Coordinates of C-alpha atoms and ligand atoms in Angstrom, one line a residue:
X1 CA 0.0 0.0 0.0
X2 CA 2.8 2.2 1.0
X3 CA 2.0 5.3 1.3
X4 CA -1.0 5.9 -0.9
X5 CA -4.4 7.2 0.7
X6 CA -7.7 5.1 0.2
X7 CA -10.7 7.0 -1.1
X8 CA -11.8 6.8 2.7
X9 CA -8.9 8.5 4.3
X10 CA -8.3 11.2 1.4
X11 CA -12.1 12.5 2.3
X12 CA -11.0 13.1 5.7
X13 CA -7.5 14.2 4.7
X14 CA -9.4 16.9 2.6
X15 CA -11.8 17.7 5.4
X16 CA -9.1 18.4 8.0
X17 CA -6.6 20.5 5.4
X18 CA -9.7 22.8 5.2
X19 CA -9.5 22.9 8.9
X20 CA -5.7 23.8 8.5
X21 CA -6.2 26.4 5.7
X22 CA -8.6 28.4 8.0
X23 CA -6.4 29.4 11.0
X24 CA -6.2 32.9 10.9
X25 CA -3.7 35.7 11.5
X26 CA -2.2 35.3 8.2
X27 CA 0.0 32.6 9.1
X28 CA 1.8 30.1 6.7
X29 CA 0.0 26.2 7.5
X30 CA 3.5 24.0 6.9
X31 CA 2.2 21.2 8.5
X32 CA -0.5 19.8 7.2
X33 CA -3.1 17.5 8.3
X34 CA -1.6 15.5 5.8
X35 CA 1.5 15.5 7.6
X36 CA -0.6 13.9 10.9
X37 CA -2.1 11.0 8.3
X38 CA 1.7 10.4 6.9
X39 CA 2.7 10.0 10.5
X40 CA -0.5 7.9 11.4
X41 CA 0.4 5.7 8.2
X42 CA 4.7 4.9 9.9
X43 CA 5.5 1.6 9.6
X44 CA 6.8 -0.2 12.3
X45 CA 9.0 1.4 15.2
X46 CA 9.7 5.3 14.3
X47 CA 13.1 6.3 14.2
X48 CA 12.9 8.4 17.0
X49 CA 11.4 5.7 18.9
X50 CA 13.7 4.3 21.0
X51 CA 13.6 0.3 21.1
X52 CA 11.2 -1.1 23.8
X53 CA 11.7 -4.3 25.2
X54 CA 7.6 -5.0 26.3
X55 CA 5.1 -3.2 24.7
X56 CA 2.5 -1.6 27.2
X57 CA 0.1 -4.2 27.8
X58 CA 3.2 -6.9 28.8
X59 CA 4.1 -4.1 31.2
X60 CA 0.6 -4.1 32.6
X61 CA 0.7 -7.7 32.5
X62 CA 3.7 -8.2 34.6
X63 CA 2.8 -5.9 37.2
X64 CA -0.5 -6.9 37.7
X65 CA 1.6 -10.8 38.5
X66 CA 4.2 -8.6 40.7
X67 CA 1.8 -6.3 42.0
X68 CA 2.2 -6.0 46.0
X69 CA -1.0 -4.7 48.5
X70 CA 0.9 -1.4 49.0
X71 CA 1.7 -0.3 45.3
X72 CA -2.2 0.1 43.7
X73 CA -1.4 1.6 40.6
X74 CA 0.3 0.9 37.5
X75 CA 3.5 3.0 37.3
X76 CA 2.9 4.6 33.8
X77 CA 0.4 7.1 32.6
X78 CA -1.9 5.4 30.1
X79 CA -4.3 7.2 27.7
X80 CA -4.5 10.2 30.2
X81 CA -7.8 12.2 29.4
X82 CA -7.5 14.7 26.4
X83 CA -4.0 15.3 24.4
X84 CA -1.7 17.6 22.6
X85 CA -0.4 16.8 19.4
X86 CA 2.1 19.1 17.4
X87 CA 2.1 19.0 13.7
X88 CA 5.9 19.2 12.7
X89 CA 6.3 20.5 9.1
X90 CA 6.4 18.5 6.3
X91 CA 9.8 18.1 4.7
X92 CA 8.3 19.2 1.5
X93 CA 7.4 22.8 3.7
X94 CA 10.4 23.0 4.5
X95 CA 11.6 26.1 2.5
X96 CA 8.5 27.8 4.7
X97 CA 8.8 29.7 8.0
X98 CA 8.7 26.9 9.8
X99 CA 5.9 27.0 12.0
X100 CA 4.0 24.7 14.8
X101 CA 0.2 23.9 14.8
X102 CA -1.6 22.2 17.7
X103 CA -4.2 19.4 17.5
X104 CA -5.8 19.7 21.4
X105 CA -7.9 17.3 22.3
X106 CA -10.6 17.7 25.0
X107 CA -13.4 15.4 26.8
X108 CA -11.9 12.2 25.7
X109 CA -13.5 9.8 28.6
X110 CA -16.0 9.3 25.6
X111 CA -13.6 7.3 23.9
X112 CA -11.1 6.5 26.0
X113 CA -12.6 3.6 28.1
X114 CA -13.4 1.6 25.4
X115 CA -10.0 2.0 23.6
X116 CA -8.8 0.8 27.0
X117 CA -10.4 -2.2 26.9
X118 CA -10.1 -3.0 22.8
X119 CA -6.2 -2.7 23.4
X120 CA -6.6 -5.2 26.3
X121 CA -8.9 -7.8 24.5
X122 CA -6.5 -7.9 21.1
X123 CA -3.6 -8.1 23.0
X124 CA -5.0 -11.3 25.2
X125 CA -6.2 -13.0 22.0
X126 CA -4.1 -13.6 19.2
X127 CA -7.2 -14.9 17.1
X128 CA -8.7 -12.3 18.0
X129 CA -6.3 -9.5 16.1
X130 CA -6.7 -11.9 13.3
X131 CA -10.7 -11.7 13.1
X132 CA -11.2 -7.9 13.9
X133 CA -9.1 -6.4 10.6
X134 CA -12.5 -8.2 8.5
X135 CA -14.5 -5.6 10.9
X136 CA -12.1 -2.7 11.3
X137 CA -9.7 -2.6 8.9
X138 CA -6.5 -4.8 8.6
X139 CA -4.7 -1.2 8.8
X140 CA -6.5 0.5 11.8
X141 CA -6.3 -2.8 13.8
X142 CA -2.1 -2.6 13.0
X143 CA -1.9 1.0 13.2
X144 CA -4.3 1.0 16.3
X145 CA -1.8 -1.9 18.4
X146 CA 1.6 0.1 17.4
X147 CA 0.5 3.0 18.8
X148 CA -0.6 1.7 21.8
X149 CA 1.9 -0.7 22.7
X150 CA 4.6 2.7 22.0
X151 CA 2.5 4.6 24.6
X152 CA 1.5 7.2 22.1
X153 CA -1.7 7.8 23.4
X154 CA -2.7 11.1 21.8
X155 CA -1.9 9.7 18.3
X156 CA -4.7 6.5 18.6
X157 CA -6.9 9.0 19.9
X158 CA -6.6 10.9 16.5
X159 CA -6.5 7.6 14.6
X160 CA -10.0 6.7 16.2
X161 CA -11.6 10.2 15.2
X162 CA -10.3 10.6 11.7
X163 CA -10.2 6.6 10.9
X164 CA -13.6 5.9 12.8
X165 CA -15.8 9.0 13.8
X166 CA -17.9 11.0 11.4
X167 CA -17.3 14.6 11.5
X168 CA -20.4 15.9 12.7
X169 CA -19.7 13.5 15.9
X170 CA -17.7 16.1 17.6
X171 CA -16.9 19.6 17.7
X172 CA -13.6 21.0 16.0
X173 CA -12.6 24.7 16.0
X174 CA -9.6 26.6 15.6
X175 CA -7.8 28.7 18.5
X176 CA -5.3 30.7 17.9
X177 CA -2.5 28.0 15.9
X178 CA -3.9 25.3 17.6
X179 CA -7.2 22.7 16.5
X180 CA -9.3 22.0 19.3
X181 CA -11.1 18.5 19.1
X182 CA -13.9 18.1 21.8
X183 CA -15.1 14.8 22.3
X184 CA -17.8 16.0 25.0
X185 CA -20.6 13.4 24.6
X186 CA -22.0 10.0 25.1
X187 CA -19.6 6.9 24.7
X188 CA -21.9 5.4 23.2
X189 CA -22.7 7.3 20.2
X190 CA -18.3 8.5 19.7
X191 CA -17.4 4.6 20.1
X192 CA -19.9 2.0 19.9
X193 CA -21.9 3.4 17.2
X194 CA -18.2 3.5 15.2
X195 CA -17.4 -0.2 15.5
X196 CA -18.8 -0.9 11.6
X197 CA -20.8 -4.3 10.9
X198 CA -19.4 -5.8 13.8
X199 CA -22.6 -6.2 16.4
X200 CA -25.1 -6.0 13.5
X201 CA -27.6 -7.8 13.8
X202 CA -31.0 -9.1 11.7
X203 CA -34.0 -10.0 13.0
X204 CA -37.4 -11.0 10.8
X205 CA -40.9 -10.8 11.9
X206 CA -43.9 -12.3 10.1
X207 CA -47.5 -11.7 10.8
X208 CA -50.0 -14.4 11.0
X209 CA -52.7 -12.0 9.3
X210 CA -52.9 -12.3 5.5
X211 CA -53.9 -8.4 5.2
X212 CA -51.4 -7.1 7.7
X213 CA -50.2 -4.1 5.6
X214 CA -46.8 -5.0 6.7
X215 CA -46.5 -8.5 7.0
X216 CA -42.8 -9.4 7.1
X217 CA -40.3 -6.9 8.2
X218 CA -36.8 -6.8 9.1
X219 CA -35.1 -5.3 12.5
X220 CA -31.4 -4.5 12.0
X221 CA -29.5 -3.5 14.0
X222 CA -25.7 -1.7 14.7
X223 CA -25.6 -1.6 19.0
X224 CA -27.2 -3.9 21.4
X225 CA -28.8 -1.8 23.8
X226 CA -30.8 -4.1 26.6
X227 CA -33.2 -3.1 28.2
X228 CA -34.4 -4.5 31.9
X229 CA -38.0 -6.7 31.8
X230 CA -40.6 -6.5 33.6
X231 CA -41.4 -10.0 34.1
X232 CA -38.2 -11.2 35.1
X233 CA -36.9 -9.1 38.4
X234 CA -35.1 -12.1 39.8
X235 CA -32.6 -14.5 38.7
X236 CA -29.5 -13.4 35.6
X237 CA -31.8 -10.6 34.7
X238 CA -29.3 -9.9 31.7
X239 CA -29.3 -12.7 30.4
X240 CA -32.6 -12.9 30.1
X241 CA -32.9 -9.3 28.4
X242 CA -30.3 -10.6 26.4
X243 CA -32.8 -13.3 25.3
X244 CA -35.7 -10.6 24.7
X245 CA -33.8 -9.0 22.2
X246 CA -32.3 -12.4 20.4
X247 CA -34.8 -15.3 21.3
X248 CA -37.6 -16.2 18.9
X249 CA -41.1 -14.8 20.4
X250 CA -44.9 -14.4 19.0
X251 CA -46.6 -11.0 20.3
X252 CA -49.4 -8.8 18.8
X253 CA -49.1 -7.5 15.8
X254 CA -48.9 -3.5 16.3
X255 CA -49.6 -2.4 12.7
X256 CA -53.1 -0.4 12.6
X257 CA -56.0 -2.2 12.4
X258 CA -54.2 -5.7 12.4
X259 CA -55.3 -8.5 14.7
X260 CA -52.4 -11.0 13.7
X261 CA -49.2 -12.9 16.1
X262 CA -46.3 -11.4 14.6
X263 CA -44.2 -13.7 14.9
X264 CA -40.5 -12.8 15.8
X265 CA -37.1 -15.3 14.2
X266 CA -33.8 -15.7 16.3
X267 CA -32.0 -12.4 15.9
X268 CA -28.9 -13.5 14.1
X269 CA -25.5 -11.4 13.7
X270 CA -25.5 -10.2 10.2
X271 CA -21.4 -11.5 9.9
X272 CA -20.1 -14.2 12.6
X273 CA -20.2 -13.9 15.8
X274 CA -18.0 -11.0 16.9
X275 CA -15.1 -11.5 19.1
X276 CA -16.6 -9.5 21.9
X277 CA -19.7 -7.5 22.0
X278 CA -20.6 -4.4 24.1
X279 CA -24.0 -4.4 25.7
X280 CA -25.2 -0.5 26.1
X281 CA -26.7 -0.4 29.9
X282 CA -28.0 2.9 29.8
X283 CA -31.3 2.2 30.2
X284 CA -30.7 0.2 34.1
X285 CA -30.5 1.4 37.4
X286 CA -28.4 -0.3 39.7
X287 CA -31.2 -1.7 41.6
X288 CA -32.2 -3.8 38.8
X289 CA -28.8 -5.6 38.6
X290 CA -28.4 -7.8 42.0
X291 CA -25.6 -8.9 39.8
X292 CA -23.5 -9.4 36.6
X293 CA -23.2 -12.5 35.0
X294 CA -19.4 -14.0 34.1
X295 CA -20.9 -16.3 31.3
X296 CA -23.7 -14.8 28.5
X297 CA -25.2 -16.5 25.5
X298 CA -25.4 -14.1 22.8
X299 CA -27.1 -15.9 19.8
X300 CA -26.4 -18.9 20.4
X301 CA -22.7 -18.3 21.1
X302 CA -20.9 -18.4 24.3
X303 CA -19.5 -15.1 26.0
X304 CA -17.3 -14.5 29.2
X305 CA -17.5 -10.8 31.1
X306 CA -14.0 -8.7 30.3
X307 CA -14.9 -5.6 31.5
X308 CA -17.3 -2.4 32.2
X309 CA -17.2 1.1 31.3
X310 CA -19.1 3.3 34.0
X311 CA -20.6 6.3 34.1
X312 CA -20.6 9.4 36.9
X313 CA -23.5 11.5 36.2
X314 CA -22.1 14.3 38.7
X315 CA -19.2 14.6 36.8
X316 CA -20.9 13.4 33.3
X317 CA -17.5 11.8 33.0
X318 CA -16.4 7.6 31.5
X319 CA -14.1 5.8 33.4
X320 CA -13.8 1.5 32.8
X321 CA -12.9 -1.6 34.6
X322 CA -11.2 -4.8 33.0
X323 CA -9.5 -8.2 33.7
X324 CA -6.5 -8.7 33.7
X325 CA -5.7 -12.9 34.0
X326 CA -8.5 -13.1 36.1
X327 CA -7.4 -9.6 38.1
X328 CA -9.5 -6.5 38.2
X329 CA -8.2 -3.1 37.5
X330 CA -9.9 0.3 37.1
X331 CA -9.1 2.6 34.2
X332 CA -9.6 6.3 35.0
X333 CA -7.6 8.9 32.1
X334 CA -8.3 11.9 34.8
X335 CA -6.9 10.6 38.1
X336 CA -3.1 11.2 38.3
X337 CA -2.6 7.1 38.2
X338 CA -4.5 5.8 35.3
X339 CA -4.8 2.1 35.8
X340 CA -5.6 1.4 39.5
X341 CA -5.5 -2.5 40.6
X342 CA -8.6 -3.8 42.7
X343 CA -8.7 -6.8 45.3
X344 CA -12.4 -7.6 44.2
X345 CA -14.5 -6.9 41.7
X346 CA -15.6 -3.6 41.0
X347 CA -19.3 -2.7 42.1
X348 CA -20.6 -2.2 38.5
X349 CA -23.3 0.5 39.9
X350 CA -22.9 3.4 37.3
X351 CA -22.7 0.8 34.7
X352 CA -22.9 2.4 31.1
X353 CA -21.8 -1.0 29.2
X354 CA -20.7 -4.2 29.6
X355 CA -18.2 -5.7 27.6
X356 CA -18.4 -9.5 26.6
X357 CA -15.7 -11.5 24.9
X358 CA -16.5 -14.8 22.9
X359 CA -15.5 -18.3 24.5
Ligands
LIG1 ZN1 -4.8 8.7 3.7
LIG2 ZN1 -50.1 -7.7 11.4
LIG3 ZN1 -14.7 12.7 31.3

């Protein structure tokens, strides 16, 4: 490929050098947001990058095995909340004044959780990073792994909002020489919404009623949002919303006029199972979860819980929780340590999803 822009990057390459071309005071734009894509788009280890022995998640690995009671917290800073990334100049620009521009990015718990928790899920399963490329993109899923394993937490941020977000999903303006990026927003609509094909899902209804005016119809589906029933308040209540939303089920039709069962098929995922799949929780409260289940059947397929992301309404602010080799941590991108160790489980009360991976 080398260094040759699809038709889906150059539209955003276009979009962002319009971005560039506005910021005032008569300046001179050398860098590029083209520059930023180019340096997205390095191969391998950068040659300013010096050579690491363990990538990030191996560190996080060993010291969750070496962690002691006293020492909570993982020693490194990992995807702190917002970033700063300069735009050197081209080497093209070069006969310019050379000159700086900022990309700032603000509010990025909306994101930030859940690229916590993708890094940890590739990095456990190997077959995993194989399968998700088909979903994501054979170059995001690389791209996305470098950076993350090289720390370079403020460039995979970027790579999920140019490579993954739509532009009218967040606000961009220009201050001074700098791009401001505010991700301020639901996680649900910057991330999940983003993930492509990977949790769609199909389900057809018929109607019994040969003059139902809409006799069979299709439900498809991008997210799986559950939501809590009425007629199940005890026992794995998510499983069996789970089951509401998948299982095969005859109710009333609802179409004017019509007295017909409409009669509902398995919901089935439109491509194979995904690796894992994120359930949106919004709609619970915490008393209508006496608990999480570890195992989930999800069409038909096997699941096993790897982690939460959790919402503070006070502070309308994301943090997550994962598993680490059967270990509990707590991510947090605003608290000075960013990756806190727990001796239990975390009590999943602010719960804005759940993240399953398949068995
Ligand atoms: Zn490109
Ligand atoms: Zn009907
Ligand atoms: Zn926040």
């Amino acid at each position: 490929e080398g260094g040759s822009c699809g038709v889906r990057c150059s539209r955003r390459v276009i979009d962002a050098d319009m971005d560039a071309i506005t910021v005032p005071y008569g300046v001179t734009v050398v860098g590029t947001a083209c520059d930023v894509h180019y340096f997205l788009k390095q191969p391998g280890k950068g040659h300013c990058q010096p050579e690491r022995t363990k990538t990030l998640f191996e560190e996080i690995r060993a010291s969750v095995t070496n962690n002691s009671n006293e020492d909570r917290s993982f020693w490194r800073p990992v995807l702190p909340w917002g970033g700063v990334y300069t735009i050197k100049a081209g080497r093209k620009a070069m006969a310019c004044t050379p000159l700086y521009v900022r990309i700032t990015l603000k509010n990025t718990c909306s994101i930030d959780g859940f690229l916590m928790l993708l890094y940890v899920i590739l990095s456990e399963n190997e077959n995993f990073r194989r399968e998700l490329p088909s979903y994501l993109g054979k170059e995001f899923v690389e791209r996305f792994l470098y950076l993350m394993d090289s720390c370079k937490f403020t460039t995979v941020k970027l790579l999920w909002i140019w490579d993954k977000m739509e532009k009218c999903q967040y606000k961009s303006e220009i201050h001074k020489a700098s791009l401001e990026i505010d991700l301020f927003g639901n996680e649900h609509e910057n991330f999940t919404r983003n993930l492509e094909n990977l949790m769609s899902t199909i389900q057809e209804t018929f109607c019994s009623n040969g003059r139902c005016p809409a006799r069979s119809q299709e439900d498809q589906r991008k997210t799986i949002i559950i939501c809590p029933s009425h007629d199940s308040l005890l026992g794995d209540v998510i499983q069996a919303a789970v089951d509401e939303l998948f299982c095969p089920r005859t109710e009333l039709c609802e179409e004017l006029g019509c007295n017909g069962q409409r009669e509902f098929t398995q919901r089935i995922f439109c491509h194979d199972a995904p690796p894992f799949v994120i359930l949106n929780m919004e709609q619970w409260k915490s008393e209508e979860l006496p608990y999480v289940p570890y195992n989930l059947a999800v069409a038909k397929q096997r699941y096993t819980l790897e982690g939460a992301t959790l919402f503070s309404k006070e502070e309308h602010h994301y943090s997550a929780a994962f598993m680490i080799d059967g270990n509990w941590m707590h991510y947090d991108g605003l608290r000075t340590e960013n990756l806190v160790f727990l001796n239990k489980p975390p009590e999943l009360l602010l719960l804005s999803s759940l993240v399953y991976i398949r068995d």
